Coordinates of C-alpha atoms in Angstrom, one line a residue:
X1 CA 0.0 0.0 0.0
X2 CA 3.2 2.4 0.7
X3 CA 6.8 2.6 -0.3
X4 CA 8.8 1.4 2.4
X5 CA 11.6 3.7 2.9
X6 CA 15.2 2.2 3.6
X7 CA 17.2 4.9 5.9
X8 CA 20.6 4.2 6.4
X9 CA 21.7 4.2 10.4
X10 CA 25.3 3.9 10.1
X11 CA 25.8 7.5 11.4
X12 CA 24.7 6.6 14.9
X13 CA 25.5 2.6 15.1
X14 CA 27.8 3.3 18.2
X15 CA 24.6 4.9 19.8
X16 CA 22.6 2.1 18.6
X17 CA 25.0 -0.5 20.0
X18 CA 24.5 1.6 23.6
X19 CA 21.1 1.4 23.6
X20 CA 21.0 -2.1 22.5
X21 CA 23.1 -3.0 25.2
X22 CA 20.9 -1.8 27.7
X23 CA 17.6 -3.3 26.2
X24 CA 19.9 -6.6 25.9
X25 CA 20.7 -6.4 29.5
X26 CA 19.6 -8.5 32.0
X27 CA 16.5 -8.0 34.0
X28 CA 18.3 -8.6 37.1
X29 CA 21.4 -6.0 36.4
X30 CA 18.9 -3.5 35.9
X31 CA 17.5 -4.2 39.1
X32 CA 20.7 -3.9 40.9
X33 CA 21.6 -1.0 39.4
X34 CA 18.0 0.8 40.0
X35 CA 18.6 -0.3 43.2
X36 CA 21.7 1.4 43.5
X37 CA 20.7 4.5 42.5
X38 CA 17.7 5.2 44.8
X39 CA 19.6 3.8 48.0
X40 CA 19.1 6.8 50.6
X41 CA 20.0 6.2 54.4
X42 CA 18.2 9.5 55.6
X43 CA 14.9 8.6 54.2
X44 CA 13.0 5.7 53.4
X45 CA 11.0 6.5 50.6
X46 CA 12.5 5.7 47.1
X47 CA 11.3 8.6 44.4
X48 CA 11.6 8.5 40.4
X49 CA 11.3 10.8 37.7
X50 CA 10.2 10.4 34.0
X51 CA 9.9 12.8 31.3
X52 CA 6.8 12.9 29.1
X53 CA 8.1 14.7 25.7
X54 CA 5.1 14.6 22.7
X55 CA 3.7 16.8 19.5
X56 CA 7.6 18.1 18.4
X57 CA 6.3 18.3 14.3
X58 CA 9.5 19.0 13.3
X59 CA 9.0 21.0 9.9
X60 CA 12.5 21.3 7.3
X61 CA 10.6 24.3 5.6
X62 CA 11.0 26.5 8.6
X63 CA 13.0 29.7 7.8
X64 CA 13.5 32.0 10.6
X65 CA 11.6 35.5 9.6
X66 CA 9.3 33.9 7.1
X67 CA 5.3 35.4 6.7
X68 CA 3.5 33.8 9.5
X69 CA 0.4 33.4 6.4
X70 CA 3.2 31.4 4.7
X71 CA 3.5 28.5 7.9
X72 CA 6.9 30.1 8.1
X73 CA 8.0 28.9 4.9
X74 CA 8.4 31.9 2.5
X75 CA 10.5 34.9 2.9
X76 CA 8.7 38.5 2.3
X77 CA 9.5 39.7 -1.2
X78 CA 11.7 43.3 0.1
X79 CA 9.8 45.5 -2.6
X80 CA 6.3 44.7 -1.5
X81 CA 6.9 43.9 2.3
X82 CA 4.8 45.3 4.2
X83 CA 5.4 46.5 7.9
X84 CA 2.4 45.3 9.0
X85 CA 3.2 41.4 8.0
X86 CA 3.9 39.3 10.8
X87 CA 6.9 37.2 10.6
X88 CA 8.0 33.9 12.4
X89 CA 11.0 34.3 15.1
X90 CA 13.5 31.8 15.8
X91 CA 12.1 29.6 18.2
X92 CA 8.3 29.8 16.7
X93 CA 5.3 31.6 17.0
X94 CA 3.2 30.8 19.6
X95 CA -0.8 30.8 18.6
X96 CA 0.2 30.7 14.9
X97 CA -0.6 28.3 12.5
X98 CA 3.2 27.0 11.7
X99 CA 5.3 24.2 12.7
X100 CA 8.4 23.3 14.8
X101 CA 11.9 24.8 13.5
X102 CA 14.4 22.3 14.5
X103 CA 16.0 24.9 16.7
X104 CA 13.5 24.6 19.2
X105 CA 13.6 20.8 19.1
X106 CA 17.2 21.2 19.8
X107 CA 17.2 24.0 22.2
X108 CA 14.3 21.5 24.2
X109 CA 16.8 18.4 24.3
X110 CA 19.9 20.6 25.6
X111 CA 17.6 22.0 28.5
X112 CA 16.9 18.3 29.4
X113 CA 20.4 17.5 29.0
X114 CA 21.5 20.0 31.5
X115 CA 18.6 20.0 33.8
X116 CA 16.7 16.1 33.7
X117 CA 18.9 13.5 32.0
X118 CA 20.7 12.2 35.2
X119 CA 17.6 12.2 37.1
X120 CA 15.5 10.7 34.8
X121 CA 14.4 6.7 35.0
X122 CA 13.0 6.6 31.9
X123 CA 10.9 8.7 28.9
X124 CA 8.0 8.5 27.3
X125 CA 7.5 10.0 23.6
X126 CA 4.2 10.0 22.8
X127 CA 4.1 10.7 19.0
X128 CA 4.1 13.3 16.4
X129 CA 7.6 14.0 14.8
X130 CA 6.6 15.3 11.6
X131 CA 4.7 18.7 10.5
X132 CA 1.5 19.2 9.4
X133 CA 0.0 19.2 5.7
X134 CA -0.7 23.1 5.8
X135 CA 1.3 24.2 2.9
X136 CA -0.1 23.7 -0.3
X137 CA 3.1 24.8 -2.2
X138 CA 4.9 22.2 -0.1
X139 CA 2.6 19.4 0.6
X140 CA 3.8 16.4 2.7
X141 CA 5.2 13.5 1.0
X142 CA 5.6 10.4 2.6
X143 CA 9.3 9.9 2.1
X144 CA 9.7 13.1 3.4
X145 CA 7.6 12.2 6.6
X146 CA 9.9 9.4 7.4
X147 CA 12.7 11.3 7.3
X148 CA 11.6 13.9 10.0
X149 CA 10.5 10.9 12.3
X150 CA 14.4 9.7 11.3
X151 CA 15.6 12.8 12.4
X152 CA 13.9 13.4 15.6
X153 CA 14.6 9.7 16.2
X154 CA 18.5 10.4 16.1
X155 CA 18.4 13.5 18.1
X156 CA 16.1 11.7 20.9
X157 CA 19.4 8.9 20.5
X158 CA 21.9 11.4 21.1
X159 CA 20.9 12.5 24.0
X160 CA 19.4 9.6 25.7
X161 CA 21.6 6.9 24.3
X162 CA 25.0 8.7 24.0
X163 CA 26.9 7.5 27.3
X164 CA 27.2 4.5 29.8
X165 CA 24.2 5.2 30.8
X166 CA 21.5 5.0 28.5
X167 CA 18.0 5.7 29.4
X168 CA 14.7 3.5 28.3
X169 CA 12.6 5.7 26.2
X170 CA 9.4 4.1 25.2
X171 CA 8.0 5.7 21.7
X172 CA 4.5 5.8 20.5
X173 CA 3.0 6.3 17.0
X174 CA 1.4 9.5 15.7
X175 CA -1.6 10.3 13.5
X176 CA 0.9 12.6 11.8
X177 CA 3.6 9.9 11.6
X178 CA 2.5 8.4 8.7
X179 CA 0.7 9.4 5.1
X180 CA -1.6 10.0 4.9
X181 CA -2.0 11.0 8.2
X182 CA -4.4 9.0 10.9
X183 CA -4.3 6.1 8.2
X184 CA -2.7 3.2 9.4
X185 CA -3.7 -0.9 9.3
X186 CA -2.4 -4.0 10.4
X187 CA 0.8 -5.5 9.0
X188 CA 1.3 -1.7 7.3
X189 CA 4.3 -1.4 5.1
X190 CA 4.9 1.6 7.1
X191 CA 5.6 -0.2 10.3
X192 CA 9.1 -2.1 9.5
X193 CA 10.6 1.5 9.0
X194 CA 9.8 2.3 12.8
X195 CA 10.7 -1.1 13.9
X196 CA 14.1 -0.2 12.2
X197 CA 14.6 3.1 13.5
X198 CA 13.5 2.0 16.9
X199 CA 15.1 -1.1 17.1
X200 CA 17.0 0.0 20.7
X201 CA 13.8 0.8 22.3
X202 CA 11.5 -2.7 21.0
X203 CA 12.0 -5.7 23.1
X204 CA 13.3 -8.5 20.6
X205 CA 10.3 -10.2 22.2
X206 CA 7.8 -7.5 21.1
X207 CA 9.2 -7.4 17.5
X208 CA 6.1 -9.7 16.2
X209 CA 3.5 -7.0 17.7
X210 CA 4.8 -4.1 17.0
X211 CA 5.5 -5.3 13.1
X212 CA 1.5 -6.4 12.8
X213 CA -0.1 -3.1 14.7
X214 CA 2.8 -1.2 15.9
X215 CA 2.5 -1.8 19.7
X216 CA 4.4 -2.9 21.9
X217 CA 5.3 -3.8 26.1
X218 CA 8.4 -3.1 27.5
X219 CA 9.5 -2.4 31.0
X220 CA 11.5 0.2 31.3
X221 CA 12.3 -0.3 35.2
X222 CA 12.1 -3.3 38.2
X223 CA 8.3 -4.5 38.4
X224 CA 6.5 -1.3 36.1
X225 CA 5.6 -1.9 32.2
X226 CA 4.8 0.5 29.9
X227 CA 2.1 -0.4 27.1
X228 CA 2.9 1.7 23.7
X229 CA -0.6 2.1 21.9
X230 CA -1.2 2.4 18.2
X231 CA -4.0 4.7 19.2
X232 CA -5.0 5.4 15.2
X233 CA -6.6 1.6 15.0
X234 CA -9.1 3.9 16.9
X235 CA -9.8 6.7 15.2
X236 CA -12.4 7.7 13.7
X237 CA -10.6 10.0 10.8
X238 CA -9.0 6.2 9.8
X239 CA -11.3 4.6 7.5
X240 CA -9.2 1.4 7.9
X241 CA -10.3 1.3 11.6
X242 CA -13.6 -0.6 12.0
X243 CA -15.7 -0.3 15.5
X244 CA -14.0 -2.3 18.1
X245 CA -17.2 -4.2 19.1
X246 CA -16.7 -6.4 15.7
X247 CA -14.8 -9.1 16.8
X248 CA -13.1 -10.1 13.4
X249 CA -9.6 -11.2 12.7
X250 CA -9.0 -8.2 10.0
X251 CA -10.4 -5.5 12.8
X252 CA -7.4 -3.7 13.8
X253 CA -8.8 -2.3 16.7
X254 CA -10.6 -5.6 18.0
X255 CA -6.9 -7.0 17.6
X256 CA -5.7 -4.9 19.4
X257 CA -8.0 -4.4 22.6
X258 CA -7.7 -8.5 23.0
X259 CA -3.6 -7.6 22.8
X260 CA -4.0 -4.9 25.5
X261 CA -6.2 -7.4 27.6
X262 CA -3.7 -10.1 27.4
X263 CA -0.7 -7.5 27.8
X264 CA -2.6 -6.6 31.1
X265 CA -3.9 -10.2 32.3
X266 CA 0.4 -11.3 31.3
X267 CA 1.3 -7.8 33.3
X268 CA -0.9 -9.0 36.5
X269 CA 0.3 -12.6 36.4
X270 CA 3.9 -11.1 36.5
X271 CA 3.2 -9.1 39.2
X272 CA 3.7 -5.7 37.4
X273 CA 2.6 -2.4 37.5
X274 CA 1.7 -1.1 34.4
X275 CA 1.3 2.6 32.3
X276 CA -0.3 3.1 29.1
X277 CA 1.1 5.5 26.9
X278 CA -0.5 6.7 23.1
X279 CA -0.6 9.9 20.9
X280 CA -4.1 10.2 20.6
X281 CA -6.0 10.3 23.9
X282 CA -9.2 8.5 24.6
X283 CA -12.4 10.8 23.4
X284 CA -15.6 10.7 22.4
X285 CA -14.5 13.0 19.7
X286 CA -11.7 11.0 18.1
X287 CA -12.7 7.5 19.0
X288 CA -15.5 5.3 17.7
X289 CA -17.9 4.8 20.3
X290 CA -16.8 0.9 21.2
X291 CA -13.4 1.4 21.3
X292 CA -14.0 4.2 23.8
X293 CA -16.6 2.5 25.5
X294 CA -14.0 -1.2 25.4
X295 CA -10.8 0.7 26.2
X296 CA -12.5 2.3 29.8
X297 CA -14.2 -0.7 30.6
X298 CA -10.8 -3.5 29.9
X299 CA -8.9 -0.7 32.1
X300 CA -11.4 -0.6 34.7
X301 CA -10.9 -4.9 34.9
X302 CA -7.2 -4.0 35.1
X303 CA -7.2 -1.3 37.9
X304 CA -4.8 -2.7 40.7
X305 CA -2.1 -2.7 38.3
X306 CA -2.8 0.2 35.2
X307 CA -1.5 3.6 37.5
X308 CA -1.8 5.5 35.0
X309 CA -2.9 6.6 30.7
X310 CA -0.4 9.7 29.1
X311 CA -1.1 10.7 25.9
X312 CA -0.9 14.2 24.0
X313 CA -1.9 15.0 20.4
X314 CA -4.3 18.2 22.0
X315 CA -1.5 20.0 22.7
X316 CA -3.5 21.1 25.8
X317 CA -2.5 20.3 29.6
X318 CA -5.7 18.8 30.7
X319 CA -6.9 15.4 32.3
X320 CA -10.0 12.9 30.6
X321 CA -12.1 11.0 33.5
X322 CA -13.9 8.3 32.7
X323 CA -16.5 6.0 34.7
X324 CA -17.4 2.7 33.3
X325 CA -20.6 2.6 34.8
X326 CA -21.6 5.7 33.7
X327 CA -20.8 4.4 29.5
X328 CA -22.9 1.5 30.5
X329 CA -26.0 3.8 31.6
X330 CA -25.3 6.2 28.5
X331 CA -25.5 3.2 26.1
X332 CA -28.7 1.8 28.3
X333 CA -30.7 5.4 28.2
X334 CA -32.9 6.0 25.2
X335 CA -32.4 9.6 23.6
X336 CA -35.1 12.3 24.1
X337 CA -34.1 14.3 21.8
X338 CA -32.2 12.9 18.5
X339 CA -28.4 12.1 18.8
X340 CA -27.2 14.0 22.4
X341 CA -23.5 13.0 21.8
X342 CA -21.5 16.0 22.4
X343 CA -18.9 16.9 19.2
X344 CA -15.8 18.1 20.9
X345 CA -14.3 21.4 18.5
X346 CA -10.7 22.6 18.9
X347 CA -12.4 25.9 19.9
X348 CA -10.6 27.1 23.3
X349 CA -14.3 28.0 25.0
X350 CA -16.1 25.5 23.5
X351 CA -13.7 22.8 24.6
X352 CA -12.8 24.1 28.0
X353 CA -17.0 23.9 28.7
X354 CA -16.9 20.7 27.7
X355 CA -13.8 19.6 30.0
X356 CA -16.1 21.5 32.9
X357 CA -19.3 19.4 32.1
X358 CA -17.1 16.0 32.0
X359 CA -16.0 16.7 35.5
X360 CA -19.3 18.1 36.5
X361 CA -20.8 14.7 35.4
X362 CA -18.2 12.8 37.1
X363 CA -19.0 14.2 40.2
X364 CA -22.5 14.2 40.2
X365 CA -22.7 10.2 38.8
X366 CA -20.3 9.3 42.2
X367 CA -22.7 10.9 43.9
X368 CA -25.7 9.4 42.7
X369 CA -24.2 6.1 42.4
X370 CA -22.9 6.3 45.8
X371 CA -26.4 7.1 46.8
X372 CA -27.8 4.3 45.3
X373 CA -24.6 1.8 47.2
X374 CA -25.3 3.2 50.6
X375 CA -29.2 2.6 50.2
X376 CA -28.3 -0.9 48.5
X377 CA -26.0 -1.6 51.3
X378 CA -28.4 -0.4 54.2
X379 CA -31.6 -2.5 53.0
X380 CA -28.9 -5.5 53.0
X381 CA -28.2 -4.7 56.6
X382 CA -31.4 -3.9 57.4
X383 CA -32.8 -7.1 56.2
X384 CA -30.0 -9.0 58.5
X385 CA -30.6 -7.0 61.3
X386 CA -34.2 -6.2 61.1
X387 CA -33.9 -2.6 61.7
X388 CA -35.7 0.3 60.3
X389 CA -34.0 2.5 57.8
X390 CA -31.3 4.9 58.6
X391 CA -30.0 7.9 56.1
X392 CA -26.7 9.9 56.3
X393 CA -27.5 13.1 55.0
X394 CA -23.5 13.7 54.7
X395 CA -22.5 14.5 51.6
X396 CA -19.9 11.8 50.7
X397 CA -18.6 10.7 47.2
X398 CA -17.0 6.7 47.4
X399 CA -15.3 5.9 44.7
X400 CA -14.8 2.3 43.0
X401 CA -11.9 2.0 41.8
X402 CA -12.5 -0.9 39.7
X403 CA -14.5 1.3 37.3
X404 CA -13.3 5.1 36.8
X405 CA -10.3 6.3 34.5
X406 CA -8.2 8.8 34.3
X407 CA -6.0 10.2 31.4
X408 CA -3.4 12.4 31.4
X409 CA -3.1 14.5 28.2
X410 CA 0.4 16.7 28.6
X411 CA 0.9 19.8 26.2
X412 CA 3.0 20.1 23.1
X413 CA 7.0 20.8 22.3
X414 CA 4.4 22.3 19.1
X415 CA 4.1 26.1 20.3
X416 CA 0.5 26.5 19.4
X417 CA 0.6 28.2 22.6
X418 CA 3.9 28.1 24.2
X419 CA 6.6 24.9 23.9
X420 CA 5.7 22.5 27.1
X421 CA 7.7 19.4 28.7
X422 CA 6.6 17.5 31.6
X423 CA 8.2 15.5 34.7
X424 CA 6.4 12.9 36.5
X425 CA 7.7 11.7 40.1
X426 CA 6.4 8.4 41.3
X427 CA 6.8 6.1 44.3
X428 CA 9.6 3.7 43.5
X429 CA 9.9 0.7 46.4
X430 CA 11.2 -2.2 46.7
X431 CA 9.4 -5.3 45.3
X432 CA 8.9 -6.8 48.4
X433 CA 6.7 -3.8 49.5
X434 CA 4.8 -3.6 46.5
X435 CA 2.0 -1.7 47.5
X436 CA 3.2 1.6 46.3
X437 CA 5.0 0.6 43.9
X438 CA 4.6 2.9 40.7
X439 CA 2.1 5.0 42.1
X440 CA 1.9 8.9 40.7
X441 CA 2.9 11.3 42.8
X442 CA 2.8 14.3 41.1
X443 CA 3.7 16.3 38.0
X444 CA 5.6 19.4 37.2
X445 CA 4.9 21.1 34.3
X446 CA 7.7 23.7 32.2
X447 CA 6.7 26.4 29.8
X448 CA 9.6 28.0 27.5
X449 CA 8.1 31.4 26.8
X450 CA 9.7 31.9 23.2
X451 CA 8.1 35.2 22.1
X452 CA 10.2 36.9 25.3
X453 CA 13.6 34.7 23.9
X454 CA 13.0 36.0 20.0
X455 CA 12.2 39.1 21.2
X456 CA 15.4 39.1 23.2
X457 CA 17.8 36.8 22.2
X458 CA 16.7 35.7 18.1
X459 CA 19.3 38.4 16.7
X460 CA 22.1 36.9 18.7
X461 CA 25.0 34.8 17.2
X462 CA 25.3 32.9 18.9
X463 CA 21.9 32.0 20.4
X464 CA 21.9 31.8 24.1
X465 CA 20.4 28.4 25.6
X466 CA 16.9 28.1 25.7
X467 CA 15.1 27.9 29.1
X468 CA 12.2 25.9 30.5
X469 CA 10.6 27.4 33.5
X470 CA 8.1 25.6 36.1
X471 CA 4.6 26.8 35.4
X472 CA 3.3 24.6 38.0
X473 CA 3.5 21.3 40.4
X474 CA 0.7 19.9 41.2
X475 CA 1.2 19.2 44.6
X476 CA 1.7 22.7 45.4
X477 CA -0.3 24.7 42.9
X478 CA -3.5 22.7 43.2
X479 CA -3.1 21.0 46.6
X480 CA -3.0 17.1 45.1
X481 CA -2.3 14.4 47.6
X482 CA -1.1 12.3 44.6
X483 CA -2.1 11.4 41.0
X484 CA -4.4 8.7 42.0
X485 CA -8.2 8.3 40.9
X486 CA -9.4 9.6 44.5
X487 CA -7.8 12.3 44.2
X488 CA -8.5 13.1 40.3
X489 CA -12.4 12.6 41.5
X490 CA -12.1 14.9 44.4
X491 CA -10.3 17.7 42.2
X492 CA -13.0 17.5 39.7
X493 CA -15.5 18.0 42.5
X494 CA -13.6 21.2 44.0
X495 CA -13.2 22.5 40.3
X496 CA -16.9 22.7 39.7
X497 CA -18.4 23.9 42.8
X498 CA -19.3 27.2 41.1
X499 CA -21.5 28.6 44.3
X500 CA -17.6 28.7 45.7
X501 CA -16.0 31.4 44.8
X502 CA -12.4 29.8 45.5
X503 CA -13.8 26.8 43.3
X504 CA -14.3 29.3 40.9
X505 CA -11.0 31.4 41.2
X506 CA -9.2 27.1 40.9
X507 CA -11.2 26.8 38.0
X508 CA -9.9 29.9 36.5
X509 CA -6.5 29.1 37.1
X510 CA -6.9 25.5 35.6
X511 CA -8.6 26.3 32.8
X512 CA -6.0 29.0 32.1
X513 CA -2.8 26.6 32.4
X514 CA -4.5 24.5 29.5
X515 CA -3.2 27.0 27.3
X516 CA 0.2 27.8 29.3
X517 CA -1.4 31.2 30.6
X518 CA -1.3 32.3 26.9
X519 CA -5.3 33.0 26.9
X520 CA -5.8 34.9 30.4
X521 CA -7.7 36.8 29.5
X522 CA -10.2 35.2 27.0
X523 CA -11.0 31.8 29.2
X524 CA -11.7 34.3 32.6
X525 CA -14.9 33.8 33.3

């Protein structure tokens, strides 16, 4: 179906051999030397880090001071420019429609470098390495969109497999990874070129999987897994994707819910924690209905061991919460009024209402549902104990574990609004205390504000480093305990208490980090 393009990696074998040394490694060293690292006599609790990097859309056209209405591509003709055209900087333009110079890409793997890359455990790359199809005068090609991913690929190499101590990095496919974009199937010709290029990261084990749907398992540290999704068997904008409910051998995305099932019934026999990591996140927007509806409710089975779903594609620092129970009533209810299936627009208001209502249902289906338990559970008692009934008026929202998801969608290297980058700390213990093990902690979120660095530093030669600054931890910005679903369920309920005016003031300053503080003023309300 597409020409398979064969790219040449002798320029980085010595980095290859690195990384395939590590992935070749025993289970065992690994351990000892995790082990090793996180040994601390003052305090008892072990933490790690790991860096969630997504959306870079590296673009080959960029040219520093292009017309913004040319996606950065074209140079104002001198006799007819016009001092009221806009025209790109050197790092991007943040809210414009344009792509990713590989400056920024560059200047964003040097900040890690010097900031994260010894404290880091392990990354996750969730997806989208080449620009988008804007440019009609340059319109994408498909050899041309393997040779970005190529290129990011080496420079995510160089700097995570270039010394004795190479880091895991676990990478995911994009919707914008292939061409045409979103259309992917299974056994795609496309899919031996990123088996090639990511040969150090693919578990020789995994080689068979990820070469008929382009996922993969592979654990990346002592007793946690990481599941890499191929989230476009999925989507709806992929006519080769059928509705996951049709349980036929040729359905990519029945194949590959019954993989994720087995990966997680393997992962619990093992005795592993696991993550699930994809580029597109889990939506009625983007996904058909049963592979929503299948994806929430094989999680939900899976609870004590799936701590946690990253995935970025929105560009937009936000969380999805899901409730099983809740699909199960939505698919049970009869419509009054035609189809009541809310369309999801990349319109900031209209999405950021939409986020509000999610979490508004949330919260008012625990309650009601946890109404309904207590009652359930009281007639029980009352039936054993012969008593008369007995209501707590308390407000009180329990929460079953076994049946609500969360997702974490993390914001963009892509400077629709401004470049993002985002590290995760989790509880890392011993095996033999293995109730904590893996669990979320918290996240900190860095924002590089590039209009203040081309406004400051894009006529320098040579250019200064590029910064990343903490926009926010969310232990300490929003009061989080941890990452865990109580606590995502209890922060949805504080976020849309809108009689409260500090609820309302949270809300503001949530809804406003969404966009890295780049649409104050339009989202205050």
């Amino acid at each position: 179906m597409k020409t398979i393009l064969h790219v040449s990696i002798s320029l980085i074998s010595v980095l290859a051999i690195l990384c395939l040394f590590w992935q070749n490694s025993t289970k065992d060293n690994r351990n000892v030397l995790l082990v090793n690292n996180y040994k601390d006599s003052t305090n008892t609790k072990r933490f790690g880090y790991f860096l969630q990097i997504t959306d870079a859309h590296l673009d080959d056209h960029y040219r520093d001071g292009a017309t913004v209405k040319s996606g950065c591509h074209t140079l104002p003709k001198r006799h007819v420019h016009s001092k009221h055209d806009t025209l790109c900087g050197t790092m991007g333009m943040p809210g414009e429609r344009m792509d990713v110079p590989s400056i920024l890409i560059e200047h964003t793997l040097d900040w890690i470098r010097r900031e994260w890359r010894d404290k880091l455990d392990f990354v996750i790359w969730t997806g989208d390495n080449s620009r988008h199809d804007w440019d009609e005068k340059h319109r994408r090609k498909e050899r041309k969109v393997l040779e970005l991913n190529k290129k990011v690929t080496d420079m995510i190499i160089d700097l995570f497999c270039s010394n004795e101590n190479p880091i895991p990095v676990v990478p995911v496919i994009g919707n914008n990874d292939v061409q045409p974009h979103n259309l992917i199937g299974l056994h795609d010709d496309v899919l031996p070129f990123f088996e090639k290029i990511w040969d150090h990261w693919i578990p020789k084990t995994e080689k068979k999987s990820f070469l008929k749907g382009g996922y993969f398992a592979v654990d990346v540290v002592p007793n946690i897994r990481v599941l890499s999704m191929n989230t476009m068997f999925f989507l709806k904008k992929n006519h080769l994707a059928k509705d996951c409910t049709k349980k036929k051998k040729k359905n990519p995305g029945y194949q590959h819910l019954k993989w994720y099932k087995q990966q997680l019934n393997k992962a619990r026999t093992d005795g592993m924690k696991v993550y699930v990591v994809g580029h597109v996140p889990p939506s009625p927007n983007d996904f058909l209905d049963g592979c929503l509806n299948d994806y929430v409710s094989i999680t939900s089975d899976y609870s004590d061991i799936v701590l946690g779903h990253f995935y970025g594609h929105l560009n937009m620092d936000h969380f999805l919460i899901y409730d099983t129970r809740q699909e199960i009533e939505k698919r049970n209810r009869k419509p009054s009024r035609g189809n009541q299936s809310m369309t999801i627009q990349r319109d900031a208001k209209e999405y950021v209402s939409w986020l509000k209502d999610m979490y508004r249902g949330i919260v008012d289906f625990e309650n009601k549902y946890s109404s309904r338990q207590r009652r359930k559970e009281q007639q029980q008692q009352r039936q054993l104990l012969h008593q008369k009934p007995i209501y707590n008026s308390q407000k009180e929202i329990l929460i079953n574990n076994n049946s609500v998801v969360v997702v974490h969608v993390a914001p963009s290297v892509f400077p629709i609004y401004m470049p993002a980058i985002r590290i995760y700390r989790y509880e890392y213990q011993q095996p033999n205390n293995n109730t904590a093990y893996g669990k979320l902690l918290d996240f900190s979120q860095y924002v590089a504000n590039i209009s203040k660095y081309n406004e400051e530093n894009g006529h320098k030669d040579p250019l200064p480093p590029l910064s990343y600054d903490l926009e926010y931890n969310t232990s300490e910005l929003y009061g989080l305990p941890d990452l865990s679903i109580n606590s995502y369920v209890q922060f949805s309920d504080i976020l849309t208490q809108d009689s409260r005016r500090e609820s309302k003031n949270l809300w503001n300053i949530y809804s406003n980090n969404i966009f890295m503080k780049t649409l104050n003023s339009t989202l205050d309300y």
